[in-house]
Amino acid sequence: MASTTPPLRRDAERNRRLIIAAAHEVFRERGVSATLDDVARRAGVGVGTVYRRFANKEELVDALFEDMVDTVETVTMEAAAEPDAWAGLTACLVRVCEIQALDRGLREVTLGTGRGPQRQAEMRERVRPAVDSLLARAKEQGALRSDAMAADLPIIQLMVAAVTEHTGRPDLWRRYLTVILDGLRAHPGNAELPGEKELFAADGSAQ
């Protein structure tokens, strides 16, 4: 009699992918206050199936975080391979901030309380070699100010995340990231701020 183990393994992996994809969507919309029941409904599986894959919400959050770290590591490695180090650095920061701005759950997981500091440390450990190389080359090429440090980048991301968090405007961060990046340049002052007419009313307040 043929073994049924391989199909069961395929089903388990399929369910795991469904659960993680659903969790990304639910946490993006509601933040980490969403429950495993919410995730199960979005995935179209029973809550028992979710609990068989993940004993509690923290385990599911850890899995989402690992996915996110993989993405950020890929983005950082691609940036480090860019011949123009400044272009690589700016593209990397823009991409990471895009992910962060559009995903409420990600912001809460990486920047919030609880295991947030531990997760930030894990992220730094994974991407630090590529970041160090990128910053060193940007300085050698005369594009980046000499006193910029790798430790500045997560703080910049935190600042940019605060724009989205406190204004509710998912694209407003682009203007302030441009201001920050211009300050990181070895010769600042030439950056054009994006979206002034669209982002601000005539009286200068955010629309």
PDB file of N, CA, C and O in Angstrom, residues 67-131:
ATOM      1  N   ASP A  67      10.507  36.261   7.100  1.00  0.00           N
ATOM      2  CA  ASP A  67      10.244  36.589   5.699  1.00  0.00           C
ATOM      3  C   ASP A  67      10.711  38.010   5.384  1.00  0.00           C
ATOM      4  O   ASP A  67      11.312  38.275   4.341  1.00  0.00           O
ATOM      5  N   MET A  68      10.390  38.929   6.294  1.00  0.00           N
ATOM      6  CA  MET A  68      10.756  40.319   6.090  1.00  0.00           C
ATOM      7  C   MET A  68      12.269  40.499   6.096  1.00  0.00           C
ATOM      8  O   MET A  68      12.827  41.237   5.272  1.00  0.00           O
ATOM      9  N   VAL A  69      12.965  39.820   7.002  1.00  0.00           N
ATOM     10  CA  VAL A  69      14.425  39.918   7.055  1.00  0.00           C
ATOM     11  C   VAL A  69      15.030  39.405   5.753  1.00  0.00           C
ATOM     12  O   VAL A  69      15.977  39.994   5.220  1.00  0.00           O
ATOM     13  N   ASP A  70      14.492  38.303   5.238  1.00  0.00           N
ATOM     14  CA  ASP A  70      14.977  37.776   3.957  1.00  0.00           C
ATOM     15  C   ASP A  70      14.840  38.826   2.860  1.00  0.00           C
ATOM     16  O   ASP A  70      15.751  39.013   2.038  1.00  0.00           O
ATOM     17  N   THR A  71      13.688  39.511   2.844  1.00  0.00           N
ATOM     18  CA  THR A  71      13.458  40.547   1.829  1.00  0.00           C
ATOM     19  C   THR A  71      14.436  41.695   1.985  1.00  0.00           C
ATOM     20  O   THR A  71      15.049  42.154   1.005  1.00  0.00           O
ATOM     21  N   VAL A  72      14.614  42.182   3.208  1.00  0.00           N
ATOM     22  CA  VAL A  72      15.523  43.308   3.449  1.00  0.00           C
ATOM     23  C   VAL A  72      16.953  42.909   3.133  1.00  0.00           C
ATOM     24  O   VAL A  72      17.729  43.703   2.563  1.00  0.00           O
ATOM     25  N   GLU A  73      17.341  41.679   3.471  1.00  0.00           N
ATOM     26  CA  GLU A  73      18.693  41.219   3.168  1.00  0.00           C
ATOM     27  C   GLU A  73      18.924  41.196   1.660  1.00  0.00           C
ATOM     28  O   GLU A  73      19.988  41.611   1.172  1.00  0.00           O
ATOM     29  N   THR A  74      17.926  40.737   0.909  1.00  0.00           N
ATOM     30  CA  THR A  74      18.051  40.718  -0.556  1.00  0.00           C
ATOM     31  C   THR A  74      18.190  42.127  -1.105  1.00  0.00           C
ATOM     32  O   THR A  74      19.049  42.397  -1.960  1.00  0.00           O
ATOM     33  N   VAL A  75      17.362  43.051  -0.621  1.00  0.00           N
ATOM     34  CA  VAL A  75      17.420  44.439  -1.060  1.00  0.00           C
ATOM     35  C   VAL A  75      18.793  45.037  -0.752  1.00  0.00           C
ATOM     36  O   VAL A  75      19.389  45.743  -1.582  1.00  0.00           O
ATOM     37  N   THR A  76      19.309  44.747   0.438  1.00  0.00           N
ATOM     38  CA  THR A  76      20.598  45.304   0.849  1.00  0.00           C
ATOM     39  C   THR A  76      21.741  44.730   0.018  1.00  0.00           C
ATOM     40  O   THR A  76      22.665  45.459  -0.382  1.00  0.00           O
ATOM     41  N   MET A  77      21.700  43.434  -0.257  1.00  0.00           N
ATOM     42  CA  MET A  77      22.738  42.820  -1.080  1.00  0.00           C
ATOM     43  C   MET A  77      22.726  43.386  -2.492  1.00  0.00           C
ATOM     44  O   MET A  77      23.784  43.616  -3.093  1.00  0.00           O
ATOM     45  N   GLU A  78      21.536  43.614  -3.039  1.00  0.00           N
ATOM     46  CA  GLU A  78      21.441  44.207  -4.375  1.00  0.00           C
ATOM     47  C   GLU A  78      22.013  45.622  -4.368  1.00  0.00           C
ATOM     48  O   GLU A  78      22.703  46.033  -5.308  1.00  0.00           O
ATOM     49  N   ALA A  79      21.730  46.368  -3.299  1.00  0.00           N
ATOM     50  CA  ALA A  79      22.258  47.725  -3.187  1.00  0.00           C
ATOM     51  C   ALA A  79      23.775  47.709  -3.089  1.00  0.00           C
ATOM     52  O   ALA A  79      24.463  48.551  -3.694  1.00  0.00           O
ATOM     53  N   ALA A  80      24.323  46.767  -2.331  1.00  0.00           N
ATOM     54  CA  ALA A  80      25.776  46.674  -2.159  1.00  0.00           C
ATOM     55  C   ALA A  80      26.477  46.323  -3.468  1.00  0.00           C
ATOM     56  O   ALA A  80      27.656  46.639  -3.647  1.00  0.00           O
ATOM     57  N   ALA A  81      25.755  45.662  -4.381  1.00  0.00           N
ATOM     58  CA  ALA A  81      26.346  45.288  -5.668  1.00  0.00           C
ATOM     59  C   ALA A  81      26.252  46.406  -6.702  1.00  0.00           C
ATOM     60  O   ALA A  81      26.852  46.295  -7.778  1.00  0.00           O
ATOM     61  N   GLU A  82      25.543  47.475  -6.376  1.00  0.00           N
ATOM     62  CA  GLU A  82      25.387  48.600  -7.305  1.00  0.00           C
ATOM     63  C   GLU A  82      26.720  49.353  -7.452  1.00  0.00           C
ATOM     64  O   GLU A  82      27.319  49.761  -6.450  1.00  0.00           O
ATOM     65  N   PRO A  83      27.229  49.536  -8.684  1.00  0.00           N
ATOM     66  CA  PRO A  83      28.503  50.254  -8.855  1.00  0.00           C
ATOM     67  C   PRO A  83      28.485  51.661  -8.258  1.00  0.00           C
ATOM     68  O   PRO A  83      29.472  52.105  -7.672  1.00  0.00           O
ATOM     69  N   ASP A  84      27.377  52.378  -8.428  1.00  0.00           N
ATOM     70  CA  ASP A  84      27.218  53.705  -7.839  1.00  0.00           C
ATOM     71  C   ASP A  84      26.688  53.501  -6.417  1.00  0.00           C
ATOM     72  O   ASP A  84      25.508  53.216  -6.211  1.00  0.00           O
ATOM     73  N   ALA A  85      27.567  53.627  -5.435  1.00  0.00           N
ATOM     74  CA  ALA A  85      27.193  53.302  -4.056  1.00  0.00           C
ATOM     75  C   ALA A  85      26.092  54.210  -3.526  1.00  0.00           C
ATOM     76  O   ALA A  85      25.235  53.766  -2.753  1.00  0.00           O
ATOM     77  N   TRP A  86      26.106  55.487  -3.899  1.00  0.00           N
ATOM     78  CA  TRP A  86      25.050  56.391  -3.430  1.00  0.00           C
ATOM     79  C   TRP A  86      23.695  55.973  -3.995  1.00  0.00           C
ATOM     80  O   TRP A  86      22.683  55.961  -3.285  1.00  0.00           O
ATOM     81  N   ALA A  87      23.663  55.598  -5.266  1.00  0.00           N
ATOM     82  CA  ALA A  87      22.418  55.114  -5.872  1.00  0.00           C
ATOM     83  C   ALA A  87      21.945  53.853  -5.158  1.00  0.00           C
ATOM     84  O   ALA A  87      20.744  53.678  -4.908  1.00  0.00           O
ATOM     85  N   GLY A  88      22.887  52.969  -4.827  1.00  0.00           N
ATOM     86  CA  GLY A  88      22.523  51.760  -4.104  1.00  0.00           C
ATOM     87  C   GLY A  88      21.973  52.060  -2.727  1.00  0.00           C
ATOM     88  O   GLY A  88      20.969  51.481  -2.300  1.00  0.00           O
ATOM     89  N   LEU A  89      22.625  52.995  -2.025  1.00  0.00           N
ATOM     90  CA  LEU A  89      22.190  53.352  -0.677  1.00  0.00           C
ATOM     91  C   LEU A  89      20.796  53.958  -0.684  1.00  0.00           C
ATOM     92  O   LEU A  89      19.933  53.590   0.119  1.00  0.00           O
ATOM     93  N   THR A  90      20.553  54.900  -1.578  1.00  0.00           N
ATOM     94  CA  THR A  90      19.246  55.545  -1.623  1.00  0.00           C
ATOM     95  C   THR A  90      18.160  54.566  -2.048  1.00  0.00           C
ATOM     96  O   THR A  90      17.059  54.566  -1.476  1.00  0.00           O
ATOM     97  N   ALA A  91      18.455  53.712  -3.025  1.00  0.00           N
ATOM     98  CA  ALA A  91      17.468  52.728  -3.462  1.00  0.00           C
ATOM     99  C   ALA A  91      17.124  51.772  -2.322  1.00  0.00           C
ATOM    100  O   ALA A  91      15.961  51.389  -2.145  1.00  0.00           O
ATOM    101  N   CYS A  92      18.130  51.386  -1.553  1.00  0.00           N
ATOM    102  CA  CYS A  92      17.919  50.477  -0.427  1.00  0.00           C
ATOM    103  C   CYS A  92      17.018  51.127   0.622  1.00  0.00           C
ATOM    104  O   CYS A  92      16.045  50.519   1.086  1.00  0.00           O
ATOM    105  N   LEU A  93      17.320  52.357   1.000  1.00  0.00           N
ATOM    106  CA  LEU A  93      16.516  53.039   2.013  1.00  0.00           C
ATOM    107  C   LEU A  93      15.087  53.269   1.531  1.00  0.00           C
ATOM    108  O   LEU A  93      14.126  53.085   2.285  1.00  0.00           O
ATOM    109  N   VAL A  94      14.938  53.655   0.279  1.00  0.00           N
ATOM    110  CA  VAL A  94      13.597  53.873  -0.255  1.00  0.00           C
ATOM    111  C   VAL A  94      12.799  52.579  -0.229  1.00  0.00           C
ATOM    112  O   VAL A  94      11.633  52.556   0.195  1.00  0.00           O
ATOM    113  N   ARG A  95      13.410  51.483  -0.651  1.00  0.00           N
ATOM    114  CA  ARG A  95      12.685  50.207  -0.714  1.00  0.00           C
ATOM    115  C   ARG A  95      12.290  49.732   0.685  1.00  0.00           C
ATOM    116  O   ARG A  95      11.142  49.306   0.904  1.00  0.00           O
ATOM    117  N   VAL A  96      13.210  49.813   1.637  1.00  0.00           N
ATOM    118  CA  VAL A  96      12.897  49.372   2.996  1.00  0.00           C
ATOM    119  C   VAL A  96      11.809  50.256   3.607  1.00  0.00           C
ATOM    120  O   VAL A  96      10.889  49.757   4.266  1.00  0.00           O
ATOM    121  N   CYS A  97      11.883  51.549   3.359  1.00  0.00           N
ATOM    122  CA  CYS A  97      10.869  52.453   3.898  1.00  0.00           C
ATOM    123  C   CYS A  97       9.524  52.247   3.213  1.00  0.00           C
ATOM    124  O   CYS A  97       8.466  52.424   3.846  1.00  0.00           O
ATOM    125  N   GLU A  98       9.517  51.875   1.953  1.00  0.00           N
ATOM    126  CA  GLU A  98       8.266  51.547   1.263  1.00  0.00           C
ATOM    127  C   GLU A  98       7.588  50.365   1.937  1.00  0.00           C
ATOM    128  O   GLU A  98       6.378  50.384   2.207  1.00  0.00           O
ATOM    129  N   ILE A  99       8.360  49.321   2.178  1.00  0.00           N
ATOM    130  CA  ILE A  99       7.812  48.127   2.833  1.00  0.00           C
ATOM    131  C   ILE A  99       7.238  48.503   4.192  1.00  0.00           C
ATOM    132  O   ILE A  99       6.126  48.120   4.554  1.00  0.00           O
ATOM    133  N   GLN A 100       7.993  49.292   4.922  1.00  0.00           N
ATOM    134  CA  GLN A 100       7.612  49.671   6.273  1.00  0.00           C
ATOM    135  C   GLN A 100       6.382  50.567   6.283  1.00  0.00           C
ATOM    136  O   GLN A 100       5.481  50.403   7.104  1.00  0.00           O
ATOM    137  N   ALA A 101       6.311  51.517   5.351  1.00  0.00           N
ATOM    138  CA  ALA A 101       5.212  52.475   5.328  1.00  0.00           C
ATOM    139  C   ALA A 101       3.888  51.813   4.996  1.00  0.00           C
ATOM    140  O   ALA A 101       2.840  52.211   5.505  1.00  0.00           O
ATOM    141  N   LEU A 102       3.919  50.804   4.130  1.00  0.00           N
ATOM    142  CA  LEU A 102       2.688  50.163   3.681  1.00  0.00           C
ATOM    143  C   LEU A 102       2.235  49.036   4.589  1.00  0.00           C
ATOM    144  O   LEU A 102       1.141  48.503   4.395  1.00  0.00           O
ATOM    145  N   ASP A 103       3.039  48.665   5.561  1.00  0.00           N
ATOM    146  CA  ASP A 103       2.730  47.491   6.373  1.00  0.00           C
ATOM    147  C   ASP A 103       2.710  47.864   7.852  1.00  0.00           C
ATOM    148  O   ASP A 103       3.738  47.912   8.512  1.00  0.00           O
ATOM    149  N   ARG A 104       1.502  48.117   8.363  1.00  0.00           N
ATOM    150  CA  ARG A 104       1.362  48.496   9.766  1.00  0.00           C
ATOM    151  C   ARG A 104       1.904  47.416  10.693  1.00  0.00           C
ATOM    152  O   ARG A 104       2.579  47.696  11.685  1.00  0.00           O
ATOM    153  N   GLY A 105       1.601  46.162  10.371  1.00  0.00           N
ATOM    154  CA  GLY A 105       2.068  45.058  11.201  1.00  0.00           C
ATOM    155  C   GLY A 105       3.571  44.988  11.275  1.00  0.00           C
ATOM    156  O   GLY A 105       4.146  44.750  12.339  1.00  0.00           O
ATOM    157  N   LEU A 106       4.233  45.210  10.136  1.00  0.00           N
ATOM    158  CA  LEU A 106       5.696  45.189  10.114  1.00  0.00           C
ATOM    159  C   LEU A 106       6.269  46.276  11.011  1.00  0.00           C
ATOM    160  O   LEU A 106       7.226  46.047  11.752  1.00  0.00           O
ATOM    161  N   ARG A 107       5.692  47.463  10.944  1.00  0.00           N
ATOM    162  CA  ARG A 107       6.177  48.546  11.802  1.00  0.00           C
ATOM    163  C   ARG A 107       6.051  48.161  13.277  1.00  0.00           C
ATOM    164  O   ARG A 107       6.951  48.395  14.078  1.00  0.00           O
ATOM    165  N   GLU A 108       4.914  47.568  13.632  1.00  0.00           N
ATOM    166  CA  GLU A 108       4.689  47.212  15.027  1.00  0.00           C
ATOM    167  C   GLU A 108       5.610  46.085  15.472  1.00  0.00           C
ATOM    168  O   GLU A 108       6.085  46.065  16.612  1.00  0.00           O
ATOM    169  N   VAL A 109       5.876  45.143  14.573  1.00  0.00           N
ATOM    170  CA  VAL A 109       6.745  44.012  14.908  1.00  0.00           C
ATOM    171  C   VAL A 109       8.183  44.472  15.128  1.00  0.00           C
ATOM    172  O   VAL A 109       8.852  44.049  16.073  1.00  0.00           O
ATOM    173  N   THR A 110       8.671  45.341  14.251  1.00  0.00           N
ATOM    174  CA  THR A 110      10.091  45.697  14.306  1.00  0.00           C
ATOM    175  C   THR A 110      10.376  46.917  15.163  1.00  0.00           C
ATOM    176  O   THR A 110      11.502  47.065  15.659  1.00  0.00           O
ATOM    177  N   LEU A 111       9.403  47.786  15.331  1.00  0.00           N
ATOM    178  CA  LEU A 111       9.656  49.041  16.035  1.00  0.00           C
ATOM    179  C   LEU A 111       8.915  49.149  17.354  1.00  0.00           C
ATOM    180  O   LEU A 111       9.137  50.088  18.110  1.00  0.00           O
ATOM    181  N   GLY A 112       8.045  48.195  17.633  1.00  0.00           N
ATOM    182  CA  GLY A 112       7.229  48.273  18.830  1.00  0.00           C
ATOM    183  C   GLY A 112       7.923  47.719  20.060  1.00  0.00           C
ATOM    184  O   GLY A 112       9.132  47.515  20.100  1.00  0.00           O
ATOM    185  N   THR A 113       7.112  47.477  21.070  1.00  0.00           N
ATOM    186  CA  THR A 113       7.636  46.956  22.328  1.00  0.00           C
ATOM    187  C   THR A 113       7.777  45.437  22.251  1.00  0.00           C
ATOM    188  O   THR A 113       7.696  44.848  21.190  1.00  0.00           O
ATOM    189  N   GLY A 114       7.952  44.797  23.385  1.00  0.00           N
ATOM    190  CA  GLY A 114       8.099  43.346  23.395  1.00  0.00           C
ATOM    191  C   GLY A 114       9.418  42.936  22.804  1.00  0.00           C
ATOM    192  O   GLY A 114      10.483  43.376  23.245  1.00  0.00           O
ATOM    193  N   ARG A 115       9.363  42.126  21.759  1.00  0.00           N
ATOM    194  CA  ARG A 115      10.586  41.615  21.140  1.00  0.00           C
ATOM    195  C   ARG A 115      11.125  42.531  20.049  1.00  0.00           C
ATOM    196  O   ARG A 115      12.025  42.142  19.312  1.00  0.00           O
ATOM    197  N   GLY A 116      10.561  43.741  19.933  1.00  0.00           N
ATOM    198  CA  GLY A 116      11.031  44.672  18.907  1.00  0.00           C
ATOM    199  C   GLY A 116      12.524  44.897  18.930  1.00  0.00           C
ATOM    200  O   GLY A 116      13.197  44.744  17.907  1.00  0.00           O
ATOM    201  N   PRO A 117      13.128  45.247  20.091  1.00  0.00           N
ATOM    202  CA  PRO A 117      14.584  45.466  20.126  1.00  0.00           C
ATOM    203  C   PRO A 117      15.383  44.223  19.720  1.00  0.00           C
ATOM    204  O   PRO A 117      16.401  44.334  19.028  1.00  0.00           O
ATOM    205  N   GLN A 118      14.922  43.055  20.147  1.00  0.00           N
ATOM    206  CA  GLN A 118      15.620  41.820  19.770  1.00  0.00           C
ATOM    207  C   GLN A 118      15.543  41.599  18.266  1.00  0.00           C
ATOM    208  O   GLN A 118      16.534  41.217  17.626  1.00  0.00           O
ATOM    209  N   ARG A 119      14.387  41.860  17.701  1.00  0.00           N
ATOM    210  CA  ARG A 119      14.233  41.673  16.260  1.00  0.00           C
ATOM    211  C   ARG A 119      15.082  42.683  15.492  1.00  0.00           C
ATOM    212  O   ARG A 119      15.667  42.347  14.461  1.00  0.00           O
ATOM    213  N   GLN A 120      15.151  43.915  15.983  1.00  0.00           N
ATOM    214  CA  GLN A 120      16.013  44.897  15.331  1.00  0.00           C
ATOM    215  C   GLN A 120      17.475  44.452  15.365  1.00  0.00           C
ATOM    216  O   GLN A 120      18.210  44.628  14.378  1.00  0.00           O
ATOM    217  N   ALA A 121      17.902  43.859  16.471  1.00  0.00           N
ATOM    218  CA  ALA A 121      19.279  43.364  16.575  1.00  0.00           C
ATOM    219  C   ALA A 121      19.523  42.226  15.590  1.00  0.00           C
ATOM    220  O   ALA A 121      20.584  42.151  14.953  1.00  0.00           O
ATOM    221  N   GLU A 122      18.538  41.341  15.439  1.00  0.00           N
ATOM    222  CA  GLU A 122      18.660  40.239  14.479  1.00  0.00           C
ATOM    223  C   GLU A 122      18.779  40.783  13.059  1.00  0.00           C
ATOM    224  O   GLU A 122      19.574  40.285  12.246  1.00  0.00           O
ATOM    225  N   MET A 123      17.977  41.801  12.760  1.00  0.00           N
ATOM    226  CA  MET A 123      18.034  42.413  11.437  1.00  0.00           C
ATOM    227  C   MET A 123      19.418  43.008  11.185  1.00  0.00           C
ATOM    228  O   MET A 123      20.025  42.792  10.125  1.00  0.00           O
ATOM    229  N   ARG A 124      19.936  43.772  12.149  1.00  0.00           N
ATOM    230  CA  ARG A 124      21.246  44.398  11.972  1.00  0.00           C
ATOM    231  C   ARG A 124      22.327  43.358  11.736  1.00  0.00           C
ATOM    232  O   ARG A 124      23.223  43.556  10.906  1.00  0.00           O
ATOM    233  N   GLU A 125      22.271  42.244  12.458  1.00  0.00           N
ATOM    234  CA  GLU A 125      23.284  41.210  12.314  1.00  0.00           C
ATOM    235  C   GLU A 125      23.286  40.626  10.911  1.00  0.00           C
ATOM    236  O   GLU A 125      24.350  40.333  10.345  1.00  0.00           O
ATOM    237  N   ARG A 126      22.101  40.476  10.329  1.00  0.00           N
ATOM    238  CA  ARG A 126      22.006  39.888   8.995  1.00  0.00           C
ATOM    239  C   ARG A 126      22.502  40.846   7.913  1.00  0.00           C
ATOM    240  O   ARG A 126      23.147  40.419   6.946  1.00  0.00           O
ATOM    241  N   VAL A 127      22.180  42.132   8.040  1.00  0.00           N
ATOM    242  CA  VAL A 127      22.457  43.053   6.936  1.00  0.00           C
ATOM    243  C   VAL A 127      23.704  43.906   7.152  1.00  0.00           C
ATOM    244  O   VAL A 127      24.152  44.584   6.215  1.00  0.00           O
ATOM    245  N   ARG A 128      24.278  43.879   8.348  1.00  0.00           N
ATOM    246  CA  ARG A 128      25.378  44.783   8.667  1.00  0.00           C
ATOM    247  C   ARG A 128      26.575  44.660   7.717  1.00  0.00           C
ATOM    248  O   ARG A 128      27.132  45.699   7.295  1.00  0.00           O
ATOM    249  N   PRO A 129      27.048  43.469   7.334  1.00  0.00           N
ATOM    250  CA  PRO A 129      28.208  43.407   6.434  1.00  0.00           C
ATOM    251  C   PRO A 129      27.968  44.141   5.118  1.00  0.00           C
ATOM    252  O   PRO A 129      28.841  44.892   4.646  1.00  0.00           O
ATOM    253  N   ALA A 130      26.793  43.932   4.513  1.00  0.00           N
ATOM    254  CA  ALA A 130      26.495  44.593   3.245  1.00  0.00           C
ATOM    255  C   ALA A 130      26.360  46.092   3.438  1.00  0.00           C
ATOM    256  O   ALA A 130      26.811  46.882   2.597  1.00  0.00           O
ATOM    257  N   VAL A 131      25.741  46.515   4.541  1.00  0.00           N
ATOM    258  CA  VAL A 131      25.584  47.944   4.816  1.00  0.00           C
ATOM    259  C   VAL A 131      26.944  48.605   5.022  1.00  0.00           C
ATOM    260  O   VAL A 131      27.215  49.681   4.486  1.00  0.00           O
TER     261      VAL A 131
END
